[in-house]
Coordinates of C-alpha atoms in Angstrom, one line a residue:
Y1 CA -13.6 -8.3 133.4
I2 CA -17.6 -8.5 135.0
E3 CA -16.6 -10.6 138.1
C4 CA -13.8 -10.8 140.4
R5 CA -12.5 -12.2 143.8
L6 CA -12.6 -9.2 146.4
T7 CA -10.6 -9.3 149.4
A8 CA -12.0 -8.1 152.8
L9 CA -10.0 -4.8 152.5
A10 CA -11.0 -4.2 148.5
R11 CA -14.5 -5.3 150.0
D12 CA -14.4 -2.4 153.1
E13 CA -12.3 0.0 151.2
L14 CA -13.2 0.6 147.3
F15 CA -16.8 1.1 147.8
D16 CA -18.8 2.9 149.5
P17 CA -22.3 4.0 147.7
D18 CA -23.2 6.9 149.3
L19 CA -19.5 8.6 147.6
T20 CA -20.0 7.3 144.4
D21 CA -20.8 9.0 141.4
Y22 CA -22.8 6.7 139.4
V23 CA -23.0 7.3 135.0
S24 CA -25.2 4.8 132.8
S25 CA -23.6 1.5 131.6
Y26 CA -23.0 1.6 127.6
D27 CA -25.9 0.1 127.2
G28 CA -27.9 2.5 129.1
R29 CA -29.7 -0.2 131.0
K30 CA -27.9 0.0 134.6
Q31 CA -25.3 2.1 136.5
E32 CA -22.0 2.5 136.9
P33 CA -19.2 4.0 138.7
V34 CA -17.4 6.7 137.8
V35 CA -14.3 6.1 139.5
L36 CA -14.6 3.5 143.0
P37 CA -14.0 6.2 146.3
A38 CA -10.7 4.0 147.4
R39 CA -9.3 5.3 150.8
I40 CA -6.5 3.2 150.0
P41 CA -3.0 3.3 147.8
L42 CA -4.2 1.5 145.8
L43 CA -2.5 2.9 142.1
L44 CA 0.5 2.4 143.9
M45 CA 0.3 -0.6 145.8
L46 CA -1.0 -2.8 143.2
G47 CA 1.3 -0.9 140.2
A48 CA 0.3 -0.5 136.5
D49 CA 1.1 -1.2 132.8
G50 CA 0.4 -0.4 129.9
I51 CA 0.1 1.8 126.0
A52 CA -2.0 4.3 124.2
V53 CA -1.4 6.2 121.1
G54 CA 1.2 8.4 122.5
L55 CA 1.1 7.6 125.1
S56 CA 2.8 4.6 127.5
T57 CA 2.7 4.3 131.5
R58 CA 4.5 1.4 133.5
I59 CA 3.7 2.1 137.5
L60 CA 5.9 -0.3 139.7
P61 CA 3.9 -1.4 143.0
H62 CA 4.6 -0.7 146.1
N63 CA 4.6 -2.0 150.4
F64 CA 1.4 -1.1 151.7
N65 CA 2.4 -0.5 154.8
E66 CA 4.9 1.4 153.4
L67 CA 2.6 3.8 151.4
L68 CA 0.1 3.6 155.0
D69 CA 3.9 4.8 157.1
A70 CA 4.0 7.1 154.0
Q71 CA 0.2 9.5 154.2
V72 CA 0.9 9.3 157.5
A73 CA 4.5 11.3 157.0
I74 CA 2.6 13.3 154.9
L75 CA 0.2 14.4 157.4
Q76 CA 2.3 15.2 159.9
K77 CA 4.1 17.3 157.3
R78 CA 7.5 14.7 157.5
S79 CA 9.4 14.0 154.8
F80 CA 8.9 10.4 153.2
A81 CA 10.2 7.6 150.3
A82 CA 9.3 5.3 149.0
F83 CA 10.6 2.8 146.7
P84 CA 9.0 -0.3 145.0
D85 CA 8.4 -3.8 146.0
F86 CA 7.9 -6.7 144.2
P87 CA 5.7 -10.2 145.6
Q88 CA 8.2 -12.5 143.1
G89 CA 11.2 -11.2 146.1
G90 CA 14.3 -10.6 144.5
L91 CA 17.1 -7.9 145.7
M92 CA 16.9 -4.7 144.2
D93 CA 19.0 -1.3 143.6
T94 CA 16.7 2.3 143.5
A95 CA 19.3 4.1 143.1
A96 CA 18.5 5.1 139.7
Y97 CA 14.5 4.8 140.9
E98 CA 13.9 9.1 141.0
K99 CA 10.5 9.1 142.6
G100 CA 9.6 6.7 139.8
R101 CA 10.4 8.8 136.9
G102 CA 13.4 6.5 136.7
S103 CA 14.2 2.6 136.8
V104 CA 15.4 0.1 139.5
R105 CA 17.4 -3.3 138.7
V106 CA 16.5 -5.7 140.3
R107 CA 18.0 -9.2 140.5
A108 CA 17.2 -13.0 141.2
R109 CA 18.4 -14.5 144.8
I110 CA 20.9 -16.7 144.7
E111 CA 22.5 -19.2 147.1
T112 CA 25.7 -22.1 146.4
R113 CA 24.3 -25.2 147.1
D114 CA 27.8 -26.8 147.4
P115 CA 30.5 -25.4 144.7
Q116 CA 28.8 -28.0 141.3
T117 CA 25.2 -26.5 142.2
L118 CA 23.4 -23.2 141.6
V119 CA 19.6 -22.2 143.5
V120 CA 17.5 -19.6 141.7
R121 CA 15.0 -19.1 145.2
E122 CA 13.1 -15.4 144.0
V123 CA 12.8 -13.9 140.3
P124 CA 13.2 -10.9 139.3
F125 CA 10.0 -8.3 138.4
G126 CA 8.9 -9.2 134.7
A127 CA 10.7 -12.7 134.9
T128 CA 9.7 -15.8 134.9
T129 CA 10.9 -18.8 136.0
D130 CA 10.4 -20.8 132.2
S131 CA 11.9 -17.1 130.6
I132 CA 14.9 -17.5 133.0
I133 CA 15.7 -21.3 132.8
S134 CA 15.5 -19.7 129.0
S135 CA 18.0 -16.8 128.7
I136 CA 20.0 -19.2 131.3
E137 CA 19.8 -21.8 128.4
E138 CA 21.1 -19.6 125.8
A139 CA 23.9 -18.3 128.2
G140 CA 25.3 -21.6 128.1
R141 CA 24.9 -21.9 124.0
K142 CA 26.8 -19.0 123.7
G143 CA 29.6 -20.0 125.9
K144 CA 29.2 -17.7 128.7
I145 CA 28.7 -20.2 131.7
K146 CA 29.1 -23.4 131.5
L147 CA 26.1 -26.0 132.5
R148 CA 26.1 -29.7 133.4
A149 CA 22.3 -29.6 133.7
I150 CA 19.3 -26.5 134.8
S151 CA 16.5 -28.4 137.3
D152 CA 12.7 -26.9 138.0
F153 CA 11.4 -27.6 141.6
T154 CA 9.2 -24.1 141.4
A155 CA 5.7 -25.2 143.7
E156 CA 4.7 -22.5 145.6
S157 CA 8.6 -20.2 145.5
A158 CA 10.8 -20.2 143.4
E159 CA 13.3 -22.8 143.2
I160 CA 15.9 -23.9 139.3
E161 CA 18.9 -25.8 140.3
V162 CA 21.4 -25.2 138.2
Q163 CA 24.2 -27.6 138.1
L164 CA 27.5 -26.3 136.7
Q165 CA 30.2 -28.4 135.3
P166 CA 33.4 -29.3 137.7
E167 CA 35.3 -26.9 135.9
Q168 CA 32.5 -23.7 136.2
D169 CA 33.6 -21.5 139.3
A170 CA 30.7 -20.9 141.5
G171 CA 31.0 -17.6 142.2
R172 CA 32.2 -16.7 138.8
A173 CA 28.5 -19.0 137.3
V174 CA 26.6 -16.2 139.5
E175 CA 28.3 -13.4 138.0
A176 CA 27.4 -15.0 134.9
L177 CA 23.9 -15.3 135.9
Y178 CA 23.9 -11.4 136.9
A179 CA 25.4 -10.0 133.6
F180 CA 24.1 -12.7 130.8
T181 CA 20.6 -13.4 132.0
Q182 CA 17.4 -12.8 133.2
C183 CA 18.2 -13.2 137.2
E184 CA 19.0 -9.5 136.3
V185 CA 17.5 -7.4 134.7
Q186 CA 16.7 -3.2 134.9
V187 CA 12.7 -2.0 135.0
A188 CA 11.4 0.9 134.0
S189 CA 8.9 3.5 135.5
R190 CA 6.8 6.4 134.3
I191 CA 3.8 7.0 136.4
M192 CA 1.1 8.7 133.3
V193 CA -2.1 8.5 135.2
I194 CA -5.5 10.6 134.3
R195 CA -5.6 13.3 136.1
D196 CA -8.5 16.4 135.7
G197 CA -9.3 14.4 132.2
K198 CA -6.0 14.8 130.5
P199 CA -2.4 12.7 130.5
T200 CA -0.1 13.7 133.5
E201 CA 3.1 12.4 134.3
M202 CA 3.7 12.1 138.2
D203 CA 6.5 11.4 140.5
V204 CA 4.9 8.9 143.4
E205 CA 5.3 11.5 146.0
E206 CA 2.6 13.5 143.8
V207 CA 0.9 10.6 143.6
L208 CA 0.6 10.6 147.4
R209 CA -0.6 13.9 148.2
H210 CA -3.1 13.2 145.3
N211 CA -4.2 10.1 148.0
T212 CA -3.3 11.8 150.9
D213 CA -6.1 14.5 149.8
R214 CA -8.6 12.7 148.0
L215 CA -8.5 10.2 151.9
L216 CA -9.4 13.8 153.4
E217 CA -11.9 14.2 151.2
L218 CA -13.2 11.2 151.2
L219 CA -13.7 10.4 154.7
K220 CA -15.1 14.1 155.5
R221 CA -18.1 13.3 153.3
R222 CA -18.4 9.8 155.1
L223 CA -18.9 12.0 158.2
K224 CA -21.8 14.6 156.7
V225 CA -23.5 11.4 155.8
Q226 CA -23.5 9.4 158.9
Q227 CA -24.1 12.8 161.0
R228 CA -27.2 13.2 157.9
K229 CA -28.7 9.8 158.7
L230 CA -28.2 10.6 162.3
N231 CA -30.6 13.3 162.2
E232 CA -33.0 11.6 160.6
D233 CA -32.9 8.6 162.8
L234 CA -33.1 11.1 165.7
H235 CA -35.3 13.1 164.7
R236 CA -37.9 9.9 163.4
K237 CA -37.2 8.4 166.5
T238 CA -38.2 12.1 168.9
L239 CA -41.1 11.2 166.6
V240 CA -42.1 8.2 168.0
Q241 CA -40.9 9.3 171.4
V242 CA -43.7 12.8 171.1
F243 CA -47.0 10.2 169.0
V244 CA -46.4 7.2 172.0
G245 CA -45.9 9.5 175.7
S246 CA -48.4 12.2 174.2
R247 CA -50.4 9.9 173.8
L248 CA -51.4 11.4 170.1
Y249 CA -52.7 8.1 169.4
K250 CA -55.9 8.7 171.3
A251 CA -57.3 11.3 168.9
I252 CA -57.3 10.0 165.7
E253 CA -59.5 6.2 167.6
A254 CA -62.3 8.8 166.6
C255 CA -61.7 9.5 163.5
Q256 CA -63.0 7.6 160.5
T257 CA -61.1 8.8 156.8
A258 CA -57.7 8.9 156.5
D259 CA -58.1 12.5 155.8
E260 CA -59.0 13.5 159.4
V261 CA -56.9 11.0 161.0
E262 CA -54.1 13.2 158.8
Q263 CA -55.0 15.9 160.5
A264 CA -55.3 14.9 163.8
V265 CA -52.1 14.0 163.4
R266 CA -51.0 17.4 162.1
S267 CA -52.7 19.2 165.1
G268 CA -51.4 16.7 167.9
L269 CA -47.8 16.9 166.5
E270 CA -48.5 21.4 166.4
P271 CA -46.9 22.5 169.2
F272 CA -43.5 19.8 169.5
R273 CA -42.9 22.0 165.7
P274 CA -39.9 23.8 167.1

C-alpha cells in the first residue's frame, strides 16, 4: 500500500531516518527502507495473518500496555505473561494458548434482556455481525434453537437482538448459541516470522525478548547519533565564538582574493587548534 493514515504514536515510534537502512525501490527511482526502526512491539500489538508456499502464520493481537509491562519485566529480569486482546471485545479462555503455539477460545458477550430476548453485545475475534446472524439463522433452521426473529441494531458497537419462541428457555438458548453458532470460536495461533532472513517459529516470550533487545540497540544508536550531532554543533559554535571573540575577521579586511581570505582564517585559527 502506498498510503495510510498514521497516528501520532506511529509517527514518533516507527520512523527515524538516521537509524533506517535504505535500498533502491523496485524501479530504482527511489529509496525504500529495509525495515522500520520500530521502538514498540508492533508485531504482537497488531497481529498478522498470512500464508505462503508450505508456510502460514497467525499472530493474534495483544494489549499494548500489557506488552510494555512485559518489556519492563524483561529488563528487570522478572517473570511475565502476555495474552491476546481483541478490539471487538468478548470473553476469552487462554488455557490452551501455550505462549502463542496453541489456541484460544473466544465467546461473544450475550446478555438476557428478558425471558424471550437475548442481545449479543460483543462479537468474537474473526467473526462479524453478519456471520453471527447467518450462523444463528442456520442453527434455527436445524432446530438447535427456537427463534422468533433476529434484528441487527449494530452502530458504533455490536448489538444483535435475538427473540426466542415462548417455549424456548433463555439459559438453554445461550448455551445453544455458544455450542452451534459463531458466538463461540476457537482461534489458533502460530507465530511464524522472518528472522535473520529465514522463516522461524517463535512464541510470544521469544518475540518480546527479541523486541526488547532491538529496542535497547535502537536507543543506544539514537543516543550516539544525538551525541555526534551535539559534538558537531558544539564544534561549530566554538569556531564562531573564536572567530568573533578573537576578532579574526580583522585579518581578512585587507585581503584581495578568496585564497588570501582562506589563508588568513586558517592562520588566525591555528593557535586555537587544540
